[in-house]
Backbone as CSV, one residue per row, in Angstrom:
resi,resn,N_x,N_y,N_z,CA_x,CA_y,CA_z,C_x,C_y,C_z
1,UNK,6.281,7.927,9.702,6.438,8.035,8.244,5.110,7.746,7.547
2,UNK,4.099,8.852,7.198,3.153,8.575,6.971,3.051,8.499,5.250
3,UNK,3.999,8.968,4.526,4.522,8.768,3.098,4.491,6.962,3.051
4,UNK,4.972,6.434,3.982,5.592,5.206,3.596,4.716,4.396,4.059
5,UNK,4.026,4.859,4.953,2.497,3.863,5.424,1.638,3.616,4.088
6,UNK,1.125,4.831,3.755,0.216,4.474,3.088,0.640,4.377,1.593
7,UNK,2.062,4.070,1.198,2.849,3.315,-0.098,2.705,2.045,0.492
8,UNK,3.162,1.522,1.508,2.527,0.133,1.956,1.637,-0.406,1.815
9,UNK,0.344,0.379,1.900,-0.739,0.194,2.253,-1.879,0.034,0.854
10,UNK,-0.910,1.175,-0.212,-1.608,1.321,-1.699,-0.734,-0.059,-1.864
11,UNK,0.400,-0.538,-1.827,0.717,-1.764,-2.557,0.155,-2.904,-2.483
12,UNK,0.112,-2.905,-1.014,-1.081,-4.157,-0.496,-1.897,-4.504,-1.254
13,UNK,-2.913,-3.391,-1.371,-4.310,-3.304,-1.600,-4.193,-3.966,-3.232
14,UNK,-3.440,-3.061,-4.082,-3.061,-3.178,-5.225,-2.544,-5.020,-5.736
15,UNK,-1.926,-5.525,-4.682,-1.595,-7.047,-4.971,-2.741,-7.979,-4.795
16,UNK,-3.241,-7.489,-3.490,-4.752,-8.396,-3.229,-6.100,-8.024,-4.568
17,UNK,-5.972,-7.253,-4.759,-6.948,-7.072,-5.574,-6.451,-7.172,-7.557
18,UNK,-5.264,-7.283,-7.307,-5.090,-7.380,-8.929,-4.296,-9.279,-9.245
């Protein structure tokens, strides 16, 4: 599920950095 990897992956990024 490569849709849902990288929604994982934008959320991550998105929490660590905001």
């Amino acid at each position: 599920m490569l849709g849902y990897d990288t929604l994982m992956t934008t959320s991550v990024t998105w929490l660590v950095t905001s």
